[in-house]
Coordinates of C-alpha atoms in Angstrom, one line a residue:
M1 CA 0.0 0.0 0.0
L2 CA 2.9 2.3 0.7
S3 CA 4.1 2.2 -2.9
F4 CA 0.5 3.1 -4.1
I5 CA 0.5 6.1 -1.8
I6 CA 4.0 7.2 -3.0
C7 CA 2.9 7.0 -6.6
L8 CA -0.3 8.9 -5.8
L9 CA 1.7 11.7 -4.2
L10 CA 4.2 11.7 -7.1
L11 CA 1.3 12.2 -9.5
I12 CA -0.2 15.1 -7.5
G13 CA 3.3 16.6 -7.1
G14 CA 4.0 16.1 -10.8
Y15 CA 1.1 18.5 -11.7
F16 CA 2.5 21.3 -9.5
V17 CA 6.2 20.7 -10.2
Y18 CA 6.8 19.2 -13.7
G19 CA 3.5 20.6 -15.0
N20 CA 4.5 24.1 -14.0
F21 CA 7.9 23.5 -15.6
V22 CA 6.3 22.5 -18.9
N23 CA 3.9 25.4 -18.7
N24 CA 6.7 27.9 -18.2
I25 CA 8.6 26.5 -21.2
F26 CA 5.6 27.0 -23.4
S27 CA 5.1 30.5 -21.8
P28 CA 1.3 31.2 -22.2
D29 CA 0.5 34.9 -22.6
D30 CA -2.4 37.3 -22.7
R31 CA -3.0 37.1 -26.5
E32 CA -6.6 36.9 -27.7
T33 CA -7.7 33.2 -27.9
P34 CA -9.5 31.6 -30.8
A35 CA -12.6 31.2 -28.6
V36 CA -12.8 35.0 -28.2
R37 CA -11.5 36.0 -31.7
I38 CA -13.4 33.6 -33.8
N39 CA -16.4 32.7 -31.6
D40 CA -18.9 31.2 -34.1
G41 CA -21.4 30.0 -31.5
V42 CA -20.9 26.4 -32.6
D43 CA -17.4 25.1 -32.0
Y44 CA -15.7 28.3 -30.8
V45 CA -17.6 29.1 -27.6
V46 CA -16.1 30.5 -24.4
M47 CA -16.7 28.3 -21.4
P48 CA -15.6 28.6 -17.7
Q49 CA -12.4 26.9 -16.7
W50 CA -14.0 24.3 -14.4
K51 CA -16.3 23.2 -17.2
L52 CA -13.3 22.9 -19.6
F53 CA -11.5 20.7 -17.1
L54 CA -14.3 18.3 -16.5
I55 CA -15.3 18.1 -20.2
Q56 CA -11.6 17.5 -21.1
L57 CA -11.4 14.8 -18.4
L58 CA -14.5 13.0 -19.7
N59 CA -13.4 13.4 -23.4
I60 CA -10.0 11.9 -22.8
A61 CA -11.1 9.4 -20.2
G62 CA -14.5 7.8 -20.6
L63 CA -13.8 4.2 -19.4
G64 CA -10.3 4.2 -20.8
P65 CA -8.4 4.6 -17.6
I66 CA -10.6 2.0 -16.0
F67 CA -10.5 -0.7 -18.8
G68 CA -6.8 -0.1 -19.5
A69 CA -5.8 0.0 -15.8
L70 CA -7.6 -3.2 -15.0
Q71 CA -5.9 -4.9 -18.0
G72 CA -2.6 -3.4 -16.9
A73 CA -3.1 -4.8 -13.4
L74 CA -2.6 -8.3 -14.9
W75 CA 1.1 -7.5 -15.0
G76 CA 1.0 -6.7 -11.2
P77 CA 1.9 -3.5 -9.3
V78 CA 4.7 -2.7 -11.8
V79 CA 1.9 -1.0 -13.7
F80 CA 1.8 1.7 -11.0
L81 CA 5.2 2.9 -12.3
W82 CA 4.0 3.3 -15.9
I83 CA 0.8 5.1 -14.9
T84 CA 2.8 7.5 -12.6
F85 CA 5.8 8.3 -14.7
G86 CA 4.0 7.9 -18.0
T87 CA 1.4 10.5 -16.9
I88 CA 3.9 13.0 -15.6
F89 CA 6.6 12.9 -18.3
A90 CA 4.7 11.7 -21.3
G91 CA 0.8 11.9 -21.1
G92 CA 0.6 15.2 -19.4
V93 CA 3.2 16.7 -21.8
H94 CA 1.4 15.2 -24.8
D95 CA -2.0 16.5 -23.8
F96 CA -0.7 19.9 -22.9
F97 CA 1.1 20.5 -26.1
S98 CA -1.6 19.0 -28.3
G99 CA -4.0 21.5 -26.8
M100 CA -1.7 24.5 -26.7
M101 CA -0.3 24.0 -30.2
S102 CA -3.9 24.0 -31.4
E103 CA -4.6 27.1 -29.3
R104 CA -1.7 28.9 -31.0
N105 CA -3.1 27.9 -34.5
D106 CA -6.7 29.0 -34.3
G107 CA -7.9 25.8 -32.6
A108 CA -6.8 23.6 -35.6
S109 CA -7.3 19.9 -35.4
I110 CA -4.2 17.9 -34.5
S111 CA -3.7 16.7 -38.1
E112 CA -3.4 20.2 -39.3
V113 CA -1.1 21.1 -36.4
C114 CA 1.2 18.2 -37.4
G115 CA 1.2 19.5 -40.9
I116 CA 2.4 22.9 -39.9
Y117 CA 5.4 21.6 -38.0
L118 CA 6.2 18.3 -39.7
G119 CA 5.2 19.0 -43.3
H120 CA 2.5 18.1 -45.8
L121 CA 3.2 14.4 -46.0
M122 CA 2.8 13.9 -42.2
Q123 CA -0.3 16.1 -42.3
N124 CA -2.0 13.7 -44.7
V125 CA -0.9 10.7 -42.7
M126 CA -2.3 12.2 -39.6
R127 CA -5.5 13.2 -41.3
V128 CA -6.2 9.6 -42.3
F129 CA -4.9 8.3 -38.9
S130 CA -7.1 10.7 -37.0
V131 CA -10.3 10.1 -38.9
V132 CA -10.0 6.3 -38.9
L133 CA -9.1 6.3 -35.1
L134 CA -12.0 8.6 -34.3
V135 CA -14.6 6.6 -36.2
M136 CA -13.3 3.4 -34.6
V137 CA -13.6 4.9 -31.1
G138 CA -17.0 6.4 -31.7
T139 CA -18.4 3.2 -33.2
V140 CA -17.0 0.9 -30.5
F141 CA -18.4 3.3 -27.9
A142 CA -21.8 2.9 -29.5
V143 CA -21.8 -0.9 -29.9
G144 CA -20.5 -1.6 -26.4
P145 CA -23.1 0.4 -24.4
A146 CA -25.9 -0.9 -26.7
G147 CA -25.0 -4.4 -25.7
L148 CA -24.8 -3.5 -22.0
I149 CA -28.3 -1.9 -22.1
V150 CA -29.7 -5.0 -23.6
T151 CA -28.0 -7.2 -21.0
L152 CA -29.4 -5.0 -18.2
F153 CA -33.0 -5.2 -19.5
G154 CA -32.6 -8.9 -20.2
N155 CA -31.4 -9.6 -16.7
S156 CA -34.4 -7.6 -15.4
G157 CA -36.9 -9.9 -17.2
V158 CA -37.8 -7.4 -19.8
S159 CA -38.4 -8.6 -23.4
G160 CA -39.2 -7.1 -26.8
L161 CA -37.8 -4.0 -28.4
L162 CA -35.9 -2.9 -25.3
T163 CA -33.7 -6.1 -25.5
N164 CA -33.0 -5.5 -29.2
K165 CA -29.3 -4.4 -29.6
E166 CA -30.0 -3.0 -33.1
F167 CA -32.6 -0.7 -31.6
W168 CA -30.3 0.7 -29.0
L169 CA -27.4 1.0 -31.5
W170 CA -29.5 3.3 -33.7
I171 CA -30.7 5.3 -30.6
I172 CA -27.1 5.9 -29.6
L173 CA -26.1 6.8 -33.2
A174 CA -29.0 9.2 -33.4
Y175 CA -27.8 10.9 -30.2
Y176 CA -24.3 11.0 -31.6
F177 CA -25.6 12.8 -34.7
I178 CA -27.3 15.5 -32.5
A179 CA -24.3 16.0 -30.2
T180 CA -22.0 16.2 -33.2
F181 CA -24.2 18.6 -35.0
I182 CA -25.3 21.2 -32.5
S183 CA -23.3 23.8 -30.5
I184 CA -20.7 22.4 -28.1
D185 CA -22.3 24.3 -25.1
K186 CA -25.8 22.9 -25.7
I187 CA -25.3 19.2 -24.5
I188 CA -21.6 18.7 -24.0
G189 CA -21.2 22.0 -22.0
K190 CA -24.2 21.3 -19.8
V191 CA -24.2 17.5 -19.2
Y192 CA -20.6 16.4 -19.4
P193 CA -19.3 18.1 -16.3
L194 CA -21.8 16.1 -14.3
F195 CA -20.6 12.8 -15.8
G196 CA -17.0 13.9 -15.2
I197 CA -17.8 14.4 -11.5
C198 CA -19.4 10.9 -11.5
L199 CA -16.2 9.4 -12.9
I200 CA -14.2 11.0 -10.1
I201 CA -16.7 9.9 -7.4
M202 CA -16.6 6.3 -8.7
A203 CA -12.8 6.2 -8.4
L204 CA -12.8 7.8 -5.0
G205 CA -15.5 5.3 -3.9
V206 CA -13.3 2.4 -5.0
A207 CA -10.3 3.9 -3.2
F208 CA -12.3 4.3 0.0
G209 CA -13.5 0.7 -0.2
I210 CA -10.0 -0.7 -0.6
F211 CA -8.6 1.4 2.3
T212 CA -11.5 0.6 4.7
K213 CA -11.8 -3.1 4.1
P214 CA -9.0 -5.1 5.8
E215 CA -9.3 -8.0 3.4
Y216 CA -8.0 -5.9 0.5
V217 CA -4.3 -5.2 0.6
I218 CA -2.6 -3.3 -2.3
P219 CA 0.7 -5.2 -3.0
E220 CA 4.0 -3.3 -2.9
I221 CA 6.0 -2.7 -6.1
W222 CA 9.3 -3.7 -4.5
A223 CA 7.9 -7.1 -3.3
N224 CA 6.3 -7.9 -6.6
F225 CA 8.7 -6.4 -9.2
R226 CA 8.1 -9.1 -11.8
N227 CA 5.7 -10.0 -14.6
M228 CA 2.6 -11.4 -12.9
H229 CA 0.6 -11.8 -16.1
P230 CA -1.1 -15.2 -16.2
S231 CA -0.5 -15.6 -19.9
A232 CA 3.2 -14.5 -19.5
T233 CA 2.6 -11.6 -22.0
P234 CA 5.8 -9.5 -22.0
V235 CA 5.8 -6.2 -20.1
W236 CA 7.7 -4.6 -22.9
S237 CA 6.0 -3.2 -24.9
F238 CA 2.6 -4.8 -24.4
M239 CA 1.9 -3.2 -21.0
F240 CA 2.8 0.2 -22.4
I241 CA 0.4 -0.3 -25.3
T242 CA -2.4 -1.7 -23.2
V243 CA -2.4 1.0 -20.6
A244 CA -2.9 4.0 -22.8
C245 CA -5.5 6.2 -21.2
G246 CA -4.1 6.8 -17.7
A247 CA -0.5 7.1 -19.0
I248 CA -0.4 8.4 -22.6
S249 CA -2.9 8.1 -25.4
G250 CA -2.9 9.5 -28.9
F251 CA -6.7 9.7 -28.8
H252 CA -6.3 12.6 -26.3
A253 CA -4.6 14.7 -29.0
T254 CA -7.8 14.5 -31.1
Q255 CA -9.9 15.8 -28.2
S256 CA -7.7 18.6 -26.8
P257 CA -8.5 20.9 -29.8
L258 CA -12.2 20.8 -28.8
M259 CA -11.3 22.6 -25.5
A260 CA -8.6 24.8 -27.2
R261 CA -11.5 26.3 -29.1
C262 CA -13.3 27.2 -25.8
M263 CA -10.6 28.7 -23.6
K264 CA -10.8 32.3 -22.6
S265 CA -7.1 32.5 -21.7
E266 CA -4.0 30.6 -22.6
K267 CA -3.1 30.5 -18.9
Q268 CA -5.9 28.0 -18.4
G269 CA -4.0 25.3 -20.4
H270 CA -2.0 24.0 -17.4
F271 CA -5.1 23.1 -15.4
V272 CA -7.3 22.1 -18.4
F273 CA -4.9 19.9 -20.3
Y274 CA -2.0 18.8 -18.0
G275 CA -4.4 18.8 -15.0
A276 CA -7.0 16.6 -16.6
M277 CA -4.3 14.1 -17.6
V278 CA -3.0 13.9 -14.1
C279 CA -6.6 13.4 -12.8
E280 CA -7.0 10.6 -15.3
G281 CA -3.7 9.1 -14.1
V282 CA -5.0 9.2 -10.5
I283 CA -8.2 7.4 -11.6
A284 CA -6.1 4.8 -13.5
L285 CA -3.9 4.3 -10.5
I286 CA -6.9 3.6 -8.2
W287 CA -8.4 1.1 -10.6
A288 CA -5.0 -0.6 -11.2
A289 CA -4.7 -0.9 -7.4
A290 CA -8.2 -2.4 -7.2
G291 CA -7.2 -5.0 -9.9
C292 CA -4.1 -5.9 -7.9
S293 CA -5.7 -6.1 -4.5
L294 CA -9.2 -7.6 -4.8
Y295 CA -8.4 -10.8 -6.6
E296 CA -6.6 -14.1 -5.9
V297 CA -2.9 -14.5 -6.8
T298 CA -1.8 -18.0 -7.6
G299 CA 1.8 -18.9 -8.0
G300 CA 2.8 -15.2 -8.2
L301 CA 0.3 -14.7 -11.1
N302 CA -2.9 -12.6 -11.1
T303 CA -5.2 -15.5 -11.9
G304 CA -8.2 -14.1 -10.1
L305 CA -8.3 -10.9 -12.1
A306 CA -7.8 -12.8 -15.3
E307 CA -10.7 -15.1 -14.4
I308 CA -13.2 -12.3 -13.8
M309 CA -12.1 -10.4 -17.0
K310 CA -13.0 -13.5 -19.0
N311 CA -16.6 -12.3 -18.6
G312 CA -15.7 -8.9 -20.1
Q313 CA -14.3 -5.6 -18.8
S314 CA -17.7 -4.4 -17.9
A315 CA -18.2 -7.4 -15.6
A316 CA -14.9 -6.6 -13.9
I317 CA -16.0 -3.0 -13.3
Y318 CA -19.3 -4.2 -11.9
D319 CA -17.5 -6.6 -9.6
V320 CA -15.0 -4.1 -8.3
C321 CA -17.7 -1.5 -7.6
K322 CA -19.9 -4.1 -5.9
K323 CA -17.0 -5.3 -3.6
T324 CA -15.8 -1.9 -2.7
M325 CA -19.1 0.1 -2.5
G326 CA -22.0 -2.3 -2.4
G327 CA -25.3 -1.1 -3.8
I328 CA -24.1 2.4 -4.5
G329 CA -21.2 1.0 -6.4
I330 CA -23.5 -1.1 -8.6
A331 CA -25.5 2.0 -9.5
L332 CA -22.3 3.9 -10.3
A333 CA -20.9 1.0 -12.3
M334 CA -24.0 0.8 -14.4
L335 CA -23.9 4.6 -15.0
G336 CA -20.2 4.4 -15.8
V337 CA -20.2 1.5 -18.2
I338 CA -23.0 2.9 -20.2
A339 CA -22.8 6.8 -20.0
C340 CA -19.0 7.2 -20.0
P341 CA -18.3 5.3 -23.3
I342 CA -21.2 7.2 -25.0
T343 CA -19.8 10.6 -23.9
S344 CA -16.4 9.7 -25.4
G345 CA -18.0 8.3 -28.5
D346 CA -19.9 11.5 -29.4
T347 CA -16.9 13.7 -29.0
A348 CA -14.9 11.3 -31.1
F349 CA -17.4 11.9 -34.0
R350 CA -17.4 15.6 -33.3
S351 CA -13.6 15.6 -33.5
A352 CA -13.8 13.6 -36.8
R353 CA -16.2 16.3 -38.2
L354 CA -13.8 19.1 -37.3
T355 CA -10.8 17.2 -38.7
L356 CA -12.6 16.8 -42.0
A357 CA -13.7 20.4 -41.9
D358 CA -10.1 21.6 -41.4
W359 CA -8.9 19.2 -44.1
F360 CA -11.3 20.3 -46.8
K361 CA -11.7 23.9 -45.6
I362 CA -15.4 23.7 -44.9
D363 CA -16.7 26.4 -42.6
Q364 CA -18.8 24.9 -39.8
K365 CA -20.9 27.9 -38.8
A366 CA -23.5 27.2 -41.4
W367 CA -25.8 24.2 -40.4
K368 CA -25.8 22.9 -44.0
N369 CA -22.0 22.5 -43.9
R370 CA -22.2 20.6 -40.6
L371 CA -24.9 18.4 -42.1
L372 CA -22.7 17.7 -45.1
L373 CA -20.1 16.1 -42.8
C374 CA -22.3 14.6 -40.0
V375 CA -24.4 12.5 -42.3
P376 CA -21.6 10.5 -44.1
L377 CA -19.6 10.2 -40.8
L378 CA -22.5 8.7 -38.9
G379 CA -23.3 6.6 -41.9
V380 CA -19.9 5.1 -41.9
G381 CA -20.2 4.6 -38.2
A382 CA -23.4 2.7 -38.7
I383 CA -21.7 0.4 -41.2
V384 CA -18.7 -0.2 -39.0
G385 CA -21.0 -0.8 -36.0
H386 CA -22.2 -4.0 -37.8
M387 CA -18.7 -5.4 -38.3
D388 CA -17.0 -7.9 -35.9
Y389 CA -16.0 -6.0 -32.8
S390 CA -12.6 -7.7 -32.6
I391 CA -11.8 -6.7 -36.2
V392 CA -12.7 -3.1 -35.5
W393 CA -10.7 -2.9 -32.2
R394 CA -7.7 -5.1 -33.2
Y395 CA -5.5 -2.4 -34.5
F396 CA -6.7 0.4 -32.3
S397 CA -4.1 0.1 -29.5
W398 CA -1.1 0.3 -31.9
T399 CA -2.7 3.1 -34.0
N400 CA -3.5 5.0 -30.8
Q401 CA 0.1 5.0 -29.4
T402 CA 1.6 5.7 -32.8
L403 CA -0.5 8.8 -33.0
A404 CA 0.8 9.8 -29.6
M405 CA 4.4 9.3 -30.9
I406 CA 3.8 11.5 -33.9
V407 CA 2.2 14.3 -31.8
L408 CA 5.2 14.3 -29.4
W409 CA 7.6 14.7 -32.4
T410 CA 5.4 17.5 -33.6
A411 CA 5.7 19.2 -30.3
S412 CA 9.4 18.8 -30.4
M413 CA 9.7 20.5 -33.7
Y414 CA 7.4 23.3 -32.4
L415 CA 9.7 23.8 -29.4
Y416 CA 12.7 23.8 -31.6
K417 CA 11.3 26.4 -34.0
A418 CA 10.3 28.5 -30.9
K419 CA 13.9 28.2 -29.6
K420 CA 12.8 26.4 -26.4
N421 CA 13.8 23.2 -24.6
Y422 CA 12.6 20.5 -27.0
W423 CA 14.0 17.6 -25.0
I424 CA 10.9 17.6 -22.7
T425 CA 9.0 16.2 -25.7
A426 CA 11.8 14.6 -27.7
V427 CA 12.7 12.1 -24.9
P428 CA 9.1 10.8 -24.5
A429 CA 8.7 10.9 -28.3
T430 CA 11.8 8.6 -28.6
F431 CA 10.4 6.3 -25.8
M432 CA 7.0 6.1 -27.5
S433 CA 8.7 5.4 -30.8
A434 CA 10.4 2.4 -29.2
V435 CA 7.1 1.2 -27.7
S436 CA 5.1 1.6 -30.9
M437 CA 7.7 0.0 -33.2
T438 CA 8.5 -2.9 -30.9
Y439 CA 4.8 -3.7 -30.6
F440 CA 4.4 -3.5 -34.4
F441 CA 7.1 -6.0 -35.0
C442 CA 6.0 -8.3 -32.1
A443 CA 2.2 -8.4 -31.8
S444 CA 0.3 -11.2 -33.4
E445 CA -2.1 -8.7 -35.1
C446 CA 0.9 -6.9 -36.7
L447 CA 4.1 -8.6 -38.0
N448 CA 4.3 -11.2 -35.2
L449 CA 8.1 -11.6 -35.5
G450 CA 8.7 -12.4 -31.9
T451 CA 10.6 -10.5 -29.2
A452 CA 14.1 -11.6 -30.4
V453 CA 13.5 -9.5 -33.5
A454 CA 11.1 -6.9 -32.2
Y455 CA 13.1 -5.7 -29.2
P456 CA 16.3 -4.7 -31.0
V457 CA 14.5 -3.4 -34.1
G458 CA 12.2 -1.3 -32.0
I459 CA 15.1 0.3 -30.1
V460 CA 17.1 0.9 -33.3
L461 CA 14.1 2.5 -35.1
A462 CA 13.5 4.8 -32.1
V463 CA 17.1 5.9 -32.3
V464 CA 16.7 6.4 -36.0
F465 CA 13.7 8.6 -35.5
L466 CA 15.6 10.7 -32.9
G467 CA 18.5 11.0 -35.5
I468 CA 16.1 12.1 -38.2
F469 CA 14.7 14.8 -35.9
I470 CA 18.2 16.1 -34.9
H471 CA 19.2 16.0 -38.6
A472 CA 16.1 18.1 -39.5
T473 CA 16.9 20.7 -36.8
R474 CA 20.5 21.0 -38.0
K475 CA 19.3 21.3 -41.6
Q476 CA 17.1 24.2 -40.6
Q477 CA 20.0 25.9 -38.8
T478 CA 22.1 25.9 -42.0
A479 CA 19.2 26.8 -44.3

């Protein structure tokens, strides 16, 4: 339990110490923000800082830091280290710069920001990456809740239309259309802060349950510094890919521009972007601790957690909430596993609309222009929603962390051009390059070449990427 408390204090301290350090390097000033200068009443709308923080938290989190953290707990308490240091030195930096670079470029989508600093080729790569990723996220976060709603009604003895998954899928997609189409302050600005608070309360309730029930003991990192995964899945780089939300996630870079278009002052960025990521890290740390402490360990392996997760991640969330909070926990779990994915799904489609709008230079103030993008986007979502879930999700993890890698390299080039300390982004960019490339060469859904090939190739490619970046900076110096 002591190691959990140390990691928790490091996360909180990281916001004030390293977060301030990163913020000072960026140097926010009093210039007029896009929300004030452009203010179109649709996507560029000034909102108060507390709302920006809670909406950003819900946008980047959903159930990500819960699902990922529980899966990460299969490796044992070593996952605490990745959540803690990943959040402070990689995730917080990534989210802060993806938001603030957008802020400095009229609230542009992350694909356009990458194009500004890494060139036209990378811009087109990121456009495709972003739209595909966002549609995948939005669709999966429609299909999953639809299935859960059907299960709930079925378990309650209800039959008929309310237990028809197709019916609920279309209901959720219809809601997505409305939320994607209308002004950001109409639904997202009013309802999402409430769900953000629920996400925090659910995590605090789990933490309280663990600390007040003597049968649950959070294992120490130093006593369990080994791979406890029942399937012997390697820590490197699988754990770093699996635990994305709660450490670092490329999906966040697609969401940060939403709030960059709603900030009254650049000085809100530290709290809104870095702060929301640290809060997500705290949530992930709590859920990882729950996964490590509530279930049976057999032969040094987390067999109990693996067994409960065979019934699905939602079943694991339900079980954790029930064990730590009782009836209240069950209610919160049901709210969480249904509402939180939906709230991430609709902002995913909203971000996809804005990415396409920036790509094809389609002004979004006119409702006809928004309709022009919303209809085909949700149409594609409906088609993808009827595909095999495993096929849709299979490549998400690698795509997600590769996007994070590209955004960190973008931030490095931004800092270089601004004549500022670019190592705060270049070091995590190099690390994430190693993570992404190792996984690509090793994972069964990718090249499946085994660790003997993937480990050295991943490290070499990360060094090559760093070399390319350094070469590009020197080339600009001599130009």
